JSON list of C-alpha atoms in Angstrom, two decimals:
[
{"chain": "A", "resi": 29, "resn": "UNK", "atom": "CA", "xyz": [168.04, 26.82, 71.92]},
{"chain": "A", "resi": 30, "resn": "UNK", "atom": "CA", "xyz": [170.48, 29.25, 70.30]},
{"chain": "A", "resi": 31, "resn": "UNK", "atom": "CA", "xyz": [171.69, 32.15, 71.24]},
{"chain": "A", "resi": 32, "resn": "UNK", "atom": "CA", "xyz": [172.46, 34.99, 68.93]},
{"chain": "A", "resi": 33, "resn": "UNK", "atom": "CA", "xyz": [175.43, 36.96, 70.51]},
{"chain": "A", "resi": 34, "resn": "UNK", "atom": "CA", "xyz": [177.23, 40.42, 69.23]},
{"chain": "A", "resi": 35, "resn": "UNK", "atom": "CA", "xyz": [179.48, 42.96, 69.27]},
{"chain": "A", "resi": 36, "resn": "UNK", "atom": "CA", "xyz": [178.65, 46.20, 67.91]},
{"chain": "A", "resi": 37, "resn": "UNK", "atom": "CA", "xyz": [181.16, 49.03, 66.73]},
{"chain": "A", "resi": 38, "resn": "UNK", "atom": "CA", "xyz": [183.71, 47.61, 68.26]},
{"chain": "A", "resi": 39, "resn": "UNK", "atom": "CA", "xyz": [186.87, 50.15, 67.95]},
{"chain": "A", "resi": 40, "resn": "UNK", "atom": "CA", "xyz": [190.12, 47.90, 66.95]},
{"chain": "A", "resi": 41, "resn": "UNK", "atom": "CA", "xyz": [193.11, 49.02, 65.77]},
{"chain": "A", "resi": 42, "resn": "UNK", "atom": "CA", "xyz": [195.62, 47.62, 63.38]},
{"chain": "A", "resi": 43, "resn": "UNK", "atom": "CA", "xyz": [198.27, 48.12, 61.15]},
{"chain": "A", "resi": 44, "resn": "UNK", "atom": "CA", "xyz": [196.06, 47.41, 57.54]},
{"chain": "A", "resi": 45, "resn": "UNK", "atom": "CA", "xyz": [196.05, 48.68, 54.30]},
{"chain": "A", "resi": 46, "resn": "UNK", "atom": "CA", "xyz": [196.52, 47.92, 50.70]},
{"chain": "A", "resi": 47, "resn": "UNK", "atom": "CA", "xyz": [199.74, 51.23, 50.76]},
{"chain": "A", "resi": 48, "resn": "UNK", "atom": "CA", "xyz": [202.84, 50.38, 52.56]},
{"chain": "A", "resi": 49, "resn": "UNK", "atom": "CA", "xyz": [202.12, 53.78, 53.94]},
{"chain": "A", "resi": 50, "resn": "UNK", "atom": "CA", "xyz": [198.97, 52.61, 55.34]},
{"chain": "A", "resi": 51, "resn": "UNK", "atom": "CA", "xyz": [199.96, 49.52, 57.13]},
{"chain": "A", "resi": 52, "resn": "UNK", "atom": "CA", "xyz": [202.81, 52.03, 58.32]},
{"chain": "A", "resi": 53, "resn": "UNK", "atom": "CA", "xyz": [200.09, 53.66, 60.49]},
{"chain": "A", "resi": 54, "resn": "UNK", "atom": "CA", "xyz": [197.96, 52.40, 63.37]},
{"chain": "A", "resi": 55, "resn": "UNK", "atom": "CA", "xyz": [194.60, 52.62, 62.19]},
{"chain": "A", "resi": 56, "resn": "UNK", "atom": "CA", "xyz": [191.25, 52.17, 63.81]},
{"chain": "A", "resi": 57, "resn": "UNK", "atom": "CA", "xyz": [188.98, 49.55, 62.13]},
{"chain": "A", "resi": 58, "resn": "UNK", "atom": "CA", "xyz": [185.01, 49.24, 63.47]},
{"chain": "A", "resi": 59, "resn": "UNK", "atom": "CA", "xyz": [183.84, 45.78, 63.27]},
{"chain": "A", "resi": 60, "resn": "UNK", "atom": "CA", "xyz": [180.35, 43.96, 64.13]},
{"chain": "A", "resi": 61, "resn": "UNK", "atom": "CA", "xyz": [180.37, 40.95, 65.12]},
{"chain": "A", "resi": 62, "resn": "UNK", "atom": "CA", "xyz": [177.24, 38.47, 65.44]},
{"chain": "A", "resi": 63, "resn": "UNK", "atom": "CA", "xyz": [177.09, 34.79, 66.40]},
{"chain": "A", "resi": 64, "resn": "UNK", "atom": "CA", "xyz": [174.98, 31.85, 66.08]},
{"chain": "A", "resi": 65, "resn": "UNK", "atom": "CA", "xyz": [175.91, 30.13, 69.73]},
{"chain": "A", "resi": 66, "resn": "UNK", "atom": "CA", "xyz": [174.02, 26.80, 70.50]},
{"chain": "A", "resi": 67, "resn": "UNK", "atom": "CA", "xyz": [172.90, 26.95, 74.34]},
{"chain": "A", "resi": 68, "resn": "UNK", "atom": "CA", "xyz": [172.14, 23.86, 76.91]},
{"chain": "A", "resi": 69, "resn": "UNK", "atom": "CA", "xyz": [168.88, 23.78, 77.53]},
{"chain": "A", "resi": 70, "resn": "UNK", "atom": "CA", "xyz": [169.28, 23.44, 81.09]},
{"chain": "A", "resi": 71, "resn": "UNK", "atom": "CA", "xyz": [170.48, 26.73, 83.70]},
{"chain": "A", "resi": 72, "resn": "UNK", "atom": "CA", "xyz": [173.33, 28.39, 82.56]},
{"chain": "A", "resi": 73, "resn": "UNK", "atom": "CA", "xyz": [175.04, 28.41, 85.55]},
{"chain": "A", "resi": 74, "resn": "UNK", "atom": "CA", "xyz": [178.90, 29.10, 85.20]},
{"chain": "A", "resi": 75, "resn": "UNK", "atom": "CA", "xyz": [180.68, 31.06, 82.34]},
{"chain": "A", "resi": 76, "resn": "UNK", "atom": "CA", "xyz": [181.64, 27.77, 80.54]},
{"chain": "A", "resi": 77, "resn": "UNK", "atom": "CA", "xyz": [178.11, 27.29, 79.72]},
{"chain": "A", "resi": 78, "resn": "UNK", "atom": "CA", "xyz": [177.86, 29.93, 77.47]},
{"chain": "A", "resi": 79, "resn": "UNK", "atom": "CA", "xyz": [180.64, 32.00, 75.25]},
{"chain": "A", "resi": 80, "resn": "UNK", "atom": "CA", "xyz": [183.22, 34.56, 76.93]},
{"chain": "A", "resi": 81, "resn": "UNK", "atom": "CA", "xyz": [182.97, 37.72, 75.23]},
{"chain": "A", "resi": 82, "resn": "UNK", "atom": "CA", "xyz": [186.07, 39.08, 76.59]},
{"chain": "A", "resi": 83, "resn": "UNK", "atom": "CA", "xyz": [188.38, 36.12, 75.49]},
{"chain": "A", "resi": 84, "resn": "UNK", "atom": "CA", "xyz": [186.55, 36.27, 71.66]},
{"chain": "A", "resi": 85, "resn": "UNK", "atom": "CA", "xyz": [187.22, 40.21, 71.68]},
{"chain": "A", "resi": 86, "resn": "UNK", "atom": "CA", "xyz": [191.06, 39.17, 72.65]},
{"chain": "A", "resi": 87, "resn": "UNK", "atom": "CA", "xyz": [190.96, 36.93, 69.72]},
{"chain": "A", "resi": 88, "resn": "UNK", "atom": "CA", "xyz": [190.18, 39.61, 67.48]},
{"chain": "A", "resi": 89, "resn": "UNK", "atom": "CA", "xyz": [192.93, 42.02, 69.28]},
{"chain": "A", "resi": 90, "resn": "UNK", "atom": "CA", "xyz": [195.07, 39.33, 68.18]},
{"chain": "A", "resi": 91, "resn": "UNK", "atom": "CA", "xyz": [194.26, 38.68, 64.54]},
{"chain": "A", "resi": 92, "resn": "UNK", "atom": "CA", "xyz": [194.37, 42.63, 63.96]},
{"chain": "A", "resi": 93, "resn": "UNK", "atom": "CA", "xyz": [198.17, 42.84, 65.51]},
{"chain": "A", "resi": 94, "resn": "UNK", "atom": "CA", "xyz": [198.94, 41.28, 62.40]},
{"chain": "A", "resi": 95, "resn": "UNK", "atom": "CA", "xyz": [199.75, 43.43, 59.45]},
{"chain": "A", "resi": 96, "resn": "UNK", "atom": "CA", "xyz": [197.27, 42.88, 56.31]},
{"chain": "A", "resi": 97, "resn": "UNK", "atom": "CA", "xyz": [196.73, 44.66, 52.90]},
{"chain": "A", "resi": 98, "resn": "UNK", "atom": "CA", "xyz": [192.86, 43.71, 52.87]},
{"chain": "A", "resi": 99, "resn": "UNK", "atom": "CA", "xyz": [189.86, 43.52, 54.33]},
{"chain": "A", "resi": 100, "resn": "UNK", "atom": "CA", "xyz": [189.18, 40.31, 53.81]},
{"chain": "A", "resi": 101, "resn": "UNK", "atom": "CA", "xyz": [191.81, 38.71, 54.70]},
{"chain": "A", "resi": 102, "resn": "UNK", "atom": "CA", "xyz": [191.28, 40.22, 58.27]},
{"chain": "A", "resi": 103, "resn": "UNK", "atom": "CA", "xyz": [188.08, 39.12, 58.30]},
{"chain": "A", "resi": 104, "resn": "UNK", "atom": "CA", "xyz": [188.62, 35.49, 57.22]},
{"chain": "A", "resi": 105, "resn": "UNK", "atom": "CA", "xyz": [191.19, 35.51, 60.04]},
{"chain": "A", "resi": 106, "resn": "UNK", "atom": "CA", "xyz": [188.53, 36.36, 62.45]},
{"chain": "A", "resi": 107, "resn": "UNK", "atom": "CA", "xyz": [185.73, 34.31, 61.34]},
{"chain": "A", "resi": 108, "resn": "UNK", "atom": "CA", "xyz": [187.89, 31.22, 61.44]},
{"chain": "A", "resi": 109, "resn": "UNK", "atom": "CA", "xyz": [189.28, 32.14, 65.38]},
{"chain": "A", "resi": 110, "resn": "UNK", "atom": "CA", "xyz": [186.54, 32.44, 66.09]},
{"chain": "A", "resi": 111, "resn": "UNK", "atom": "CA", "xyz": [184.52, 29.35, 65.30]},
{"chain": "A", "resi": 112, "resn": "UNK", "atom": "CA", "xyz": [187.70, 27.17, 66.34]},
{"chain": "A", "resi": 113, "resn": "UNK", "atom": "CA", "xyz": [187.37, 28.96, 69.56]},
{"chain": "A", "resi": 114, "resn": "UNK", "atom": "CA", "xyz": [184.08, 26.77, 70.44]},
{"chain": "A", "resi": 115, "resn": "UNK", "atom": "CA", "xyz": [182.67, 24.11, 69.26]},
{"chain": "A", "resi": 116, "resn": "UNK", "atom": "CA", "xyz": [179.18, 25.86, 70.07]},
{"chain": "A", "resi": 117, "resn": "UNK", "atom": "CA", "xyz": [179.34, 28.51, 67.60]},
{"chain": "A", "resi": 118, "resn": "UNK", "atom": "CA", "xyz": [176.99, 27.44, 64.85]},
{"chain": "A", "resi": 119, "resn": "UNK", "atom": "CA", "xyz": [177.63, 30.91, 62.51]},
{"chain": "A", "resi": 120, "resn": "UNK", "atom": "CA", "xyz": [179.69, 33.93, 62.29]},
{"chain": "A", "resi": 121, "resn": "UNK", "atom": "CA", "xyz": [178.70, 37.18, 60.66]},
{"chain": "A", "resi": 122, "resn": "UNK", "atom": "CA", "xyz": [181.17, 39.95, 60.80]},
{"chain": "A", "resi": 123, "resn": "UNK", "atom": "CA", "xyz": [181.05, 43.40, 59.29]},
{"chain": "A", "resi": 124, "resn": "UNK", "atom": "CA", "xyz": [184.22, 45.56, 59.11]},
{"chain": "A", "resi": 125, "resn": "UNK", "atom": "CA", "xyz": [183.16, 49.07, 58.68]},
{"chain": "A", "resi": 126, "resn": "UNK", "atom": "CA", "xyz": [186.54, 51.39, 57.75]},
{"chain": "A", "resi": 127, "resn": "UNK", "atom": "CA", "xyz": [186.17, 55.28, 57.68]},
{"chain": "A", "resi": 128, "resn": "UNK", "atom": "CA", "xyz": [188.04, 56.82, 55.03]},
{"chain": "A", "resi": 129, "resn": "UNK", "atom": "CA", "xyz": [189.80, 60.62, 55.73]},
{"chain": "A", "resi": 130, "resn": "UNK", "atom": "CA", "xyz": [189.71, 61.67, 52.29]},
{"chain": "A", "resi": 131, "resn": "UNK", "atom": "CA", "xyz": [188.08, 61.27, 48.58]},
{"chain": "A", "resi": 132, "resn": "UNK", "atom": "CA", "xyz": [185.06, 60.70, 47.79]},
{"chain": "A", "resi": 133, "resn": "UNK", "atom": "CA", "xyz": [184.42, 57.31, 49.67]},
{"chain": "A", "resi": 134, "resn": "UNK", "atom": "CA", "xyz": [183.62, 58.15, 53.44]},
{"chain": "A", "resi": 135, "resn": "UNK", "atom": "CA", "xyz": [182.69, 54.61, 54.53]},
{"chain": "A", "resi": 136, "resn": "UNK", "atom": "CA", "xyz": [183.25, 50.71, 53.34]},
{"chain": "A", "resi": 137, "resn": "UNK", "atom": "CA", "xyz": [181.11, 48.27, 54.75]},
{"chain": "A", "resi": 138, "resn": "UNK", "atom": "CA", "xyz": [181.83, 44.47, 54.32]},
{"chain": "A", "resi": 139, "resn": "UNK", "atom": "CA", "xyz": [179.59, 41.40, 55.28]},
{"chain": "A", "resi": 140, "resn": "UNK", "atom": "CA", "xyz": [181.42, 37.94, 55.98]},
{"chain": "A", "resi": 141, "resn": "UNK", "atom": "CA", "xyz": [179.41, 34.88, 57.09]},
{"chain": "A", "resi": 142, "resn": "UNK", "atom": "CA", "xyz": [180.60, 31.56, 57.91]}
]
């Protein structure tokens, strides 16, 4: 049986950008996050039988206190945490969604799969 796990709009915030300037700032970065999780098909019964969401989110705290100049390369970070994290994750799918202040782009949407 698989599970299909996720984390939607999750606020993060992280010193990114392809500017100096940018990475100069803390800046919030919304990510989704969606997982292919291979269950035991008997009774979950303790937390080890399935994934712990707050220790993945604290992964992806962690990848995003690290400066980076692109999207990507955040992502790749994550998506590869995050699978060496468990053995049981089958697929990753995350989506950084970054909200621009000014110009004429208001939004950037990415999709990474693993």
């Amino acid at each position: 049986m698989k599970k299909k796990p996720g984390f939607r709009r999750n606020a993060l915030f992280g010193h990114y950008g392809y500017y100096t300037e940018e990475r100069m700032l803390l800046t919030e970065l919304k990510m989704d996050l969606s997982l292919d999780f291979k269950i035991p098909d008997k009774e979950l019964l303790n937390l080890e039988d399935s994934l712990n969401y707050e220790t993945i989110y604290k992964l992806i705290q962690s990848e995003m206190k690290q400066p980076e100049a692109l999207l990507e390369n955040i992502a790749k970070r994550v998506l590869q945490t995050v699978k060496r994290f468990d053995s049981r994750v089958e697929n990753c799918q995350l989506t950084p969604i970054n909200k621009f202040n000014c110009g004429a782009i208001q939004n950037v949407a990415l999709k990474f799969e693993d």
